[in-house]
PDB file of C-alpha atoms in Angstrom:
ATOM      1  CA  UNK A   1     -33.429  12.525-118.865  1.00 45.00           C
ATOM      2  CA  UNK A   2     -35.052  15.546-116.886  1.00 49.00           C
ATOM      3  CA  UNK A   3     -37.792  12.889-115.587  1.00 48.00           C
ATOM      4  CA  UNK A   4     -35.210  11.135-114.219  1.00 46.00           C
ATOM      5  CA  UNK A   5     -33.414  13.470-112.532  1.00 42.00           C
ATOM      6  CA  UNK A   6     -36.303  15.251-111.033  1.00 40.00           C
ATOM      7  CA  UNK A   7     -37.460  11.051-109.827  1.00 33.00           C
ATOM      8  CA  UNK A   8     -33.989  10.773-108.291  1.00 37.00           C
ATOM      9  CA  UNK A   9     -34.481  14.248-107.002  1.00 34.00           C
ATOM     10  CA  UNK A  10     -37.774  12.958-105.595  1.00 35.00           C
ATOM     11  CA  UNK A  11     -36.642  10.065-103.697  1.00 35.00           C
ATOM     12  CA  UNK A  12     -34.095  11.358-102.115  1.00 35.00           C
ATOM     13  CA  UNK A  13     -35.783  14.314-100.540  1.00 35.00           C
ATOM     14  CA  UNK A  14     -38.396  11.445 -99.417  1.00 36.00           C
ATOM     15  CA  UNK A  15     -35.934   9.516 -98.058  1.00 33.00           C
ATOM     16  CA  UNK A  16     -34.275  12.471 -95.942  1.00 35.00           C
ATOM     17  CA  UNK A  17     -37.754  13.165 -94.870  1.00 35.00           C
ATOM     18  CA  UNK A  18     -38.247   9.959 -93.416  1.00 36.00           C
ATOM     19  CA  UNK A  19     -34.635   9.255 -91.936  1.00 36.00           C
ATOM     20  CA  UNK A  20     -35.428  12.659 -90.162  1.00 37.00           C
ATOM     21  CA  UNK A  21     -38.738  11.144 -88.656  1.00 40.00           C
ATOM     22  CA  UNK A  22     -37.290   8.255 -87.449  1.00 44.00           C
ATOM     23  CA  UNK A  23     -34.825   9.943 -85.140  1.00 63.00           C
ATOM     24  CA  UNK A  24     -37.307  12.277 -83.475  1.00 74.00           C
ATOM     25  CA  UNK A  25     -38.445  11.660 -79.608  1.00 85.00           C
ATOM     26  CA  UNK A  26     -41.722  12.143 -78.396  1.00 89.00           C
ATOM     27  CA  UNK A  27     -43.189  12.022 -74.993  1.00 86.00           C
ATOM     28  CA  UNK A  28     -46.448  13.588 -73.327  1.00 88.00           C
ATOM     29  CA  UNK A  29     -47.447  14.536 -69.491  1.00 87.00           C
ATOM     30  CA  UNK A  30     -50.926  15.822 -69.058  1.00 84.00           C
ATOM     31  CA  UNK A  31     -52.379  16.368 -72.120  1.00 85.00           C
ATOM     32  CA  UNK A  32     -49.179  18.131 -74.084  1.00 87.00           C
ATOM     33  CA  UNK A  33     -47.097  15.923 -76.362  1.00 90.00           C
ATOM     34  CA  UNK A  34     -43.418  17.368 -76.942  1.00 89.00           C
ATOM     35  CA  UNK A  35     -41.171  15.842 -79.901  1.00 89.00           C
ATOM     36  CA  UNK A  36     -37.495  16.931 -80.577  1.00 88.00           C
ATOM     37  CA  UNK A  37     -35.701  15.735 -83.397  1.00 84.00           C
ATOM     38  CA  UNK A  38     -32.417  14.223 -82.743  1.00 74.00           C
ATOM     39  CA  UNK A  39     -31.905  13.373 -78.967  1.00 86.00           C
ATOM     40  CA  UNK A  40     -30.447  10.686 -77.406  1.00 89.00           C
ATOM     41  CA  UNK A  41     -33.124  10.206 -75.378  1.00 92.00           C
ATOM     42  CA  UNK A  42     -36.550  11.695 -73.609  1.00 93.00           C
ATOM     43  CA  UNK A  43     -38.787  12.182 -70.625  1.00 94.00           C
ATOM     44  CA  UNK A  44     -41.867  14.381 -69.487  1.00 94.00           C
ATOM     45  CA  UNK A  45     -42.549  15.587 -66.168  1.00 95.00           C
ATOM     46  CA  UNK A  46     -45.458  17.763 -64.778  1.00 94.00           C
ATOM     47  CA  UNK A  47     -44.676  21.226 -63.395  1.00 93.00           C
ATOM     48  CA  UNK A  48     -42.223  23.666 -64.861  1.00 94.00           C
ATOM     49  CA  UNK A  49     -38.940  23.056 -64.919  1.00 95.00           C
ATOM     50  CA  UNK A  50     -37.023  25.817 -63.421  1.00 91.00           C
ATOM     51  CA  UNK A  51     -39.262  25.267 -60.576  1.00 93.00           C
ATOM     52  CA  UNK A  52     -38.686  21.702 -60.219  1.00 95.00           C
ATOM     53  CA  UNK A  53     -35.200  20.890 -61.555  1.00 95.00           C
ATOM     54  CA  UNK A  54     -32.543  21.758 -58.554  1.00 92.00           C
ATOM     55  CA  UNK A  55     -28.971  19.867 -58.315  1.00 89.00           C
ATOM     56  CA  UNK A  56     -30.740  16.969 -56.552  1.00 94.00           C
ATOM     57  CA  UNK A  57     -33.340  16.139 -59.419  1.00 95.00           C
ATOM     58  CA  UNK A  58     -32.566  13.149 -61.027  1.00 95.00           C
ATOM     59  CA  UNK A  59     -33.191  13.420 -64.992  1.00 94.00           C
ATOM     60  CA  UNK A  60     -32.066  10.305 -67.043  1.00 94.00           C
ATOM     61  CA  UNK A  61     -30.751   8.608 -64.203  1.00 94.00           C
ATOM     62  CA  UNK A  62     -28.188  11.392 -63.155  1.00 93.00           C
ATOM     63  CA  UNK A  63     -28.607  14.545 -60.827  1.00 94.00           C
ATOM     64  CA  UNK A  64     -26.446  17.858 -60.422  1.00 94.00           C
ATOM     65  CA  UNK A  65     -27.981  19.304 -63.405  1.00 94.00           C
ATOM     66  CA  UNK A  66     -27.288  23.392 -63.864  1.00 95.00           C
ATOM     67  CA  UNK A  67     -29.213  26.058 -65.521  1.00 95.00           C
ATOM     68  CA  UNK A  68     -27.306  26.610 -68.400  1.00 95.00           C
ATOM     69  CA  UNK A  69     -29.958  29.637 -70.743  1.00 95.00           C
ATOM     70  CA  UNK A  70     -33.336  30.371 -70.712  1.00 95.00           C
ATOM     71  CA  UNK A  71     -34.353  31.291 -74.304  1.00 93.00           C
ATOM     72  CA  UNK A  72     -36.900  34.246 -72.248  1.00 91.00           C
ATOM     73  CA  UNK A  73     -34.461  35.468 -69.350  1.00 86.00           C
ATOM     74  CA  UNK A  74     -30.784  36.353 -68.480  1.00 86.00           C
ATOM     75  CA  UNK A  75     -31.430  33.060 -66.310  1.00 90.00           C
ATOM     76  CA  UNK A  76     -28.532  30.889 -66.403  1.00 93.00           C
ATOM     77  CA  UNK A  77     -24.753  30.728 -65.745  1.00 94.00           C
ATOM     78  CA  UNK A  78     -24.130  31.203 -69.837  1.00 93.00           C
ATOM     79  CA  UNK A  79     -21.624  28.005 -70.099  1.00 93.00           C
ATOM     80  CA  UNK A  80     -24.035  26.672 -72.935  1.00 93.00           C
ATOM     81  CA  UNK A  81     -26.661  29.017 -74.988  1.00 94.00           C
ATOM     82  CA  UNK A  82     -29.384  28.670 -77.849  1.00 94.00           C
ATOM     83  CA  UNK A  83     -28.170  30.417 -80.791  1.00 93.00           C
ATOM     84  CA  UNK A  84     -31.695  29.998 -82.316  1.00 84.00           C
ATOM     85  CA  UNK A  85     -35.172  28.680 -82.974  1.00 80.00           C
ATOM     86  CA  UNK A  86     -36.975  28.454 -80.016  1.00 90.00           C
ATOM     87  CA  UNK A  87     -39.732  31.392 -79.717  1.00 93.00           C
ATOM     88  CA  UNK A  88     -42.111  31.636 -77.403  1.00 94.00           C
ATOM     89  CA  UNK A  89     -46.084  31.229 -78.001  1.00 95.00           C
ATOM     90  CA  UNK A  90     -45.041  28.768 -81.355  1.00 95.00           C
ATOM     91  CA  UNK A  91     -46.037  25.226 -81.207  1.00 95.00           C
ATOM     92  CA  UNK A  92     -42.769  24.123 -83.407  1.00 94.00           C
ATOM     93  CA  UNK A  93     -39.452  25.307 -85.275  1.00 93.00           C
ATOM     94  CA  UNK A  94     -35.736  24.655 -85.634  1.00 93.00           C
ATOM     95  CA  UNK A  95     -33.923  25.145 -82.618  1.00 92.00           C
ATOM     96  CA  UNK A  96     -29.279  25.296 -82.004  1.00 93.00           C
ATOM     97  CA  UNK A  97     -27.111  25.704 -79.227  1.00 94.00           C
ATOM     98  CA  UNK A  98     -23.679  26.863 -79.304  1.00 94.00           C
ATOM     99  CA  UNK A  99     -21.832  23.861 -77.329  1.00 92.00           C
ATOM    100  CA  UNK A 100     -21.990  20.914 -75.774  1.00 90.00           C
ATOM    101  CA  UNK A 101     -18.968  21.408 -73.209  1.00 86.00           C
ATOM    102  CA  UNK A 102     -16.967  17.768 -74.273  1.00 82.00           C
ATOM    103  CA  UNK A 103     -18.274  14.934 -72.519  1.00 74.00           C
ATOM    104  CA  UNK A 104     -20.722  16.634 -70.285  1.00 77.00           C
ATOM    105  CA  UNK A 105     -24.373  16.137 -70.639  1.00 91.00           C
ATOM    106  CA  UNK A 106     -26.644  18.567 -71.964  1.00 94.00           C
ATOM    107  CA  UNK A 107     -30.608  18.184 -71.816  1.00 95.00           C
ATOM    108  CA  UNK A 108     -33.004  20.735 -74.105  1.00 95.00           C
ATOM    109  CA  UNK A 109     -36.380  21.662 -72.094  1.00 95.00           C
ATOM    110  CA  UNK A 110     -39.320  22.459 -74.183  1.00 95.00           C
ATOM    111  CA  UNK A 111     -42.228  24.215 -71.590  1.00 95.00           C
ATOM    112  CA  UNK A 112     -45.597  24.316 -72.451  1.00 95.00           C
ATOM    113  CA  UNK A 113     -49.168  24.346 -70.699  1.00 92.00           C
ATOM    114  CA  UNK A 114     -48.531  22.676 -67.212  1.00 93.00           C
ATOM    115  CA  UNK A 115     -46.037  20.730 -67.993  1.00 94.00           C
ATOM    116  CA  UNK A 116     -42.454  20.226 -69.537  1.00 94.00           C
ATOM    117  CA  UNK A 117     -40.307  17.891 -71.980  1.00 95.00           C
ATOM    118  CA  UNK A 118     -36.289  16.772 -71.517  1.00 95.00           C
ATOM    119  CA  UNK A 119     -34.388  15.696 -74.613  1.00 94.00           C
ATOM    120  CA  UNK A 120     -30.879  14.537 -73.777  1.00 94.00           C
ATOM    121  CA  UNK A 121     -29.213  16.012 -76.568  1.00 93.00           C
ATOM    122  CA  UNK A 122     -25.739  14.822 -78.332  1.00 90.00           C
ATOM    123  CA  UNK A 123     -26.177  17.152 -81.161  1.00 89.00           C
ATOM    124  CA  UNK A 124     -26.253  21.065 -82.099  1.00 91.00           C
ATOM    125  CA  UNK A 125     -29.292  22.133 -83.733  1.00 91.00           C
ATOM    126  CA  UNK A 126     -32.692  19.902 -84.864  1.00 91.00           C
ATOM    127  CA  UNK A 127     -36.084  20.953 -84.967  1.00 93.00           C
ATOM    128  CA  UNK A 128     -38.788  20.699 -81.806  1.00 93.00           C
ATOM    129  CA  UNK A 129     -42.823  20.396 -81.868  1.00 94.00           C
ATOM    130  CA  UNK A 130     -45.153  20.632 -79.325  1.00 94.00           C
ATOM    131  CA  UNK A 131     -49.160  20.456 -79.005  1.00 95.00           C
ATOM    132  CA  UNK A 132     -49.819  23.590 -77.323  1.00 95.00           C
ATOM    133  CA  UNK A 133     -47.540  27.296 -77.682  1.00 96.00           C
ATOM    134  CA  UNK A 134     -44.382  26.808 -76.072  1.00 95.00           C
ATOM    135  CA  UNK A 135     -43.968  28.941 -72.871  1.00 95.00           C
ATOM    136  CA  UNK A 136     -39.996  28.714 -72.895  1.00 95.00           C
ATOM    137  CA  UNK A 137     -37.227  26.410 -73.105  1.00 95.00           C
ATOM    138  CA  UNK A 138     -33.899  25.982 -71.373  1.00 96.00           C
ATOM    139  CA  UNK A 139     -30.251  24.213 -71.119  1.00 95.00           C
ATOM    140  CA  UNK A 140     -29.446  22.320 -68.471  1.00 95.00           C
ATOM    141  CA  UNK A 141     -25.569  20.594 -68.457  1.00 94.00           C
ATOM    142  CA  UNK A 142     -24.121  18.455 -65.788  1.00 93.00           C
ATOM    143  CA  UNK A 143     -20.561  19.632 -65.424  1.00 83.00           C
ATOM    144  CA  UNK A 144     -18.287  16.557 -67.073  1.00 70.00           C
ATOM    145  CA  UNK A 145     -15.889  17.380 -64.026  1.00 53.00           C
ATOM    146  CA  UNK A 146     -18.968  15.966 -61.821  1.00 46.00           C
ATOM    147  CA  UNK A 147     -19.137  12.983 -63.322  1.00 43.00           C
ATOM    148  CA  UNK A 148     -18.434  10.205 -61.037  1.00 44.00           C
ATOM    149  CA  UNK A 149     -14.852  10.245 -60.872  1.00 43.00           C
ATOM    150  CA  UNK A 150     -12.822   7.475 -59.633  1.00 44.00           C
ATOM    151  CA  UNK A 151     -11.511   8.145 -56.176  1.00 48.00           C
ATOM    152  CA  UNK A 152      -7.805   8.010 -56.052  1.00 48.00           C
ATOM    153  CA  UNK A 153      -7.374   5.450 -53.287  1.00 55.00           C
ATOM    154  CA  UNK A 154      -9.969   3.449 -54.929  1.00 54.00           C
ATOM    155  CA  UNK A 155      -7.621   3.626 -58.350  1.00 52.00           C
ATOM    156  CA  UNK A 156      -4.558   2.887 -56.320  1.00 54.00           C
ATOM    157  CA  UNK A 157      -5.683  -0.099 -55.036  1.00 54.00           C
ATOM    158  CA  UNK A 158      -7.268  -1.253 -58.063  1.00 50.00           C
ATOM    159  CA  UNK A 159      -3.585  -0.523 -59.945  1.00 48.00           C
ATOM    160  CA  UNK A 160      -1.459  -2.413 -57.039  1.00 56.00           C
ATOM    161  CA  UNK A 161      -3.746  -5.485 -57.039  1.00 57.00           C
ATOM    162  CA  UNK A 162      -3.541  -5.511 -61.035  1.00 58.00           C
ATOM    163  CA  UNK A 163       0.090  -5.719 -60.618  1.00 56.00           C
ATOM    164  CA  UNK A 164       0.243  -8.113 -58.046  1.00 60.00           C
ATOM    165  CA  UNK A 165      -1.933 -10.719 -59.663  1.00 50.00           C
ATOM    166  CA  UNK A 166       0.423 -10.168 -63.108  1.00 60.00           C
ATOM    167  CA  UNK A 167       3.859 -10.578 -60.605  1.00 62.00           C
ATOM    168  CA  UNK A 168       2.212 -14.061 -59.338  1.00 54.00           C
ATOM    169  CA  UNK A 169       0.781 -14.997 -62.916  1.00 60.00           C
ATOM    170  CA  UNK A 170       4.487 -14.880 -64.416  1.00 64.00           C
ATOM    171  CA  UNK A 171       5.729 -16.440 -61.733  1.00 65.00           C
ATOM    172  CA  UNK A 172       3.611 -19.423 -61.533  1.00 60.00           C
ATOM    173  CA  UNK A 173       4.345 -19.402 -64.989  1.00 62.00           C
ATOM    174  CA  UNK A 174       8.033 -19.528 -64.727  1.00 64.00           C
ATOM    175  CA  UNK A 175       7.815 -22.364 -61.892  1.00 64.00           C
ATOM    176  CA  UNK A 176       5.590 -24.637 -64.402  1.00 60.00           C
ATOM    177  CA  UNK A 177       8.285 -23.993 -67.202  1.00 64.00           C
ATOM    178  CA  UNK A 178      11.340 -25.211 -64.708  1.00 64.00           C
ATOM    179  CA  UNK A 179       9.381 -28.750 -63.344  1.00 59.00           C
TER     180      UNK A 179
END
């Protein structure tokens, strides 16, 4: 009975272990490789990134990203923060933030060497790697306010001709009733 509980015991740490591998991003610029465990998705660029990333850099298709924290600075405007896990000169631990502001995006950036990796991030906390000692990381959010709203005319418009094309629909309906 103990052999069996310690097998069961066994296979399901093995299969945690492997359903947390499957879910973990990788991506490499320049000789570093950068994994995060978790994200929605990933990209590498070469530089660092609070050089480089301005409200006009496009990351993962959008731009009007913000510097959120910077796990070695009071750099930042605070709105999300780590909580944890990221330390400087270590090639890998757990890292958490405290928020994810709604709807708005949030992107984790792991620096190292000459270059940096962006994980799109959906969840709280996970665990990051990288092939040489990490130099820092940083939040950056894009405000969900800033998200390519709808214009109001634009809706308005959109909402009349809606209605319009119902009115005529019932009333061609109507007339084909009455013949």
């Amino acid at each position: 009975m103990g052999i069996q509980k310690s097998l069961k015991v066994s296979i399901a740490a093995g299969l945690m272990m492997c359903a947390s591998a499957a879910s973990a991003a990788t991506c490499s610029s320049g000789g570093t490789t950068f994994s995060l465990f978790t994200p929605d998705d990933d990209a590498c660029f070469a530089g660092n990134d609070t050089n480089n990333i301005d409200a006009a850099f496009v990351m993962f298709g959008m731009s009007g990203w913000k510097l959120a924290d910077k796990n070695d600075g009071p750099d930042g405007d605070g709105k999300v923060n780590f909580t944890g896990g990221v330390i400087n000169g270590t090639k890998s631990g757990d890292w958490s933030i405290d928020k994810l502001l709604g709807t708005s995006k949030v992107v984790v950036n792991l620096k190292a060497g000459n270059d940096w990796g962006s994980f799109l991030v959906s969840s709280l906390s996970g665990t990051w790697e990288t092939s040489k000692e990490l130099s820092h990381a940083s939040i950056y959010y894009i405000d969900g306010d800033a998200m390519a709203p709808i214009p109001l005319p634009a809706g308005g418009v959109l909402l009349l001709s809606a209605l319009g094309c119902g009115a005529f629909a019932a009333r061609r309906k109507k007339t084909n009733q009455t013949v």
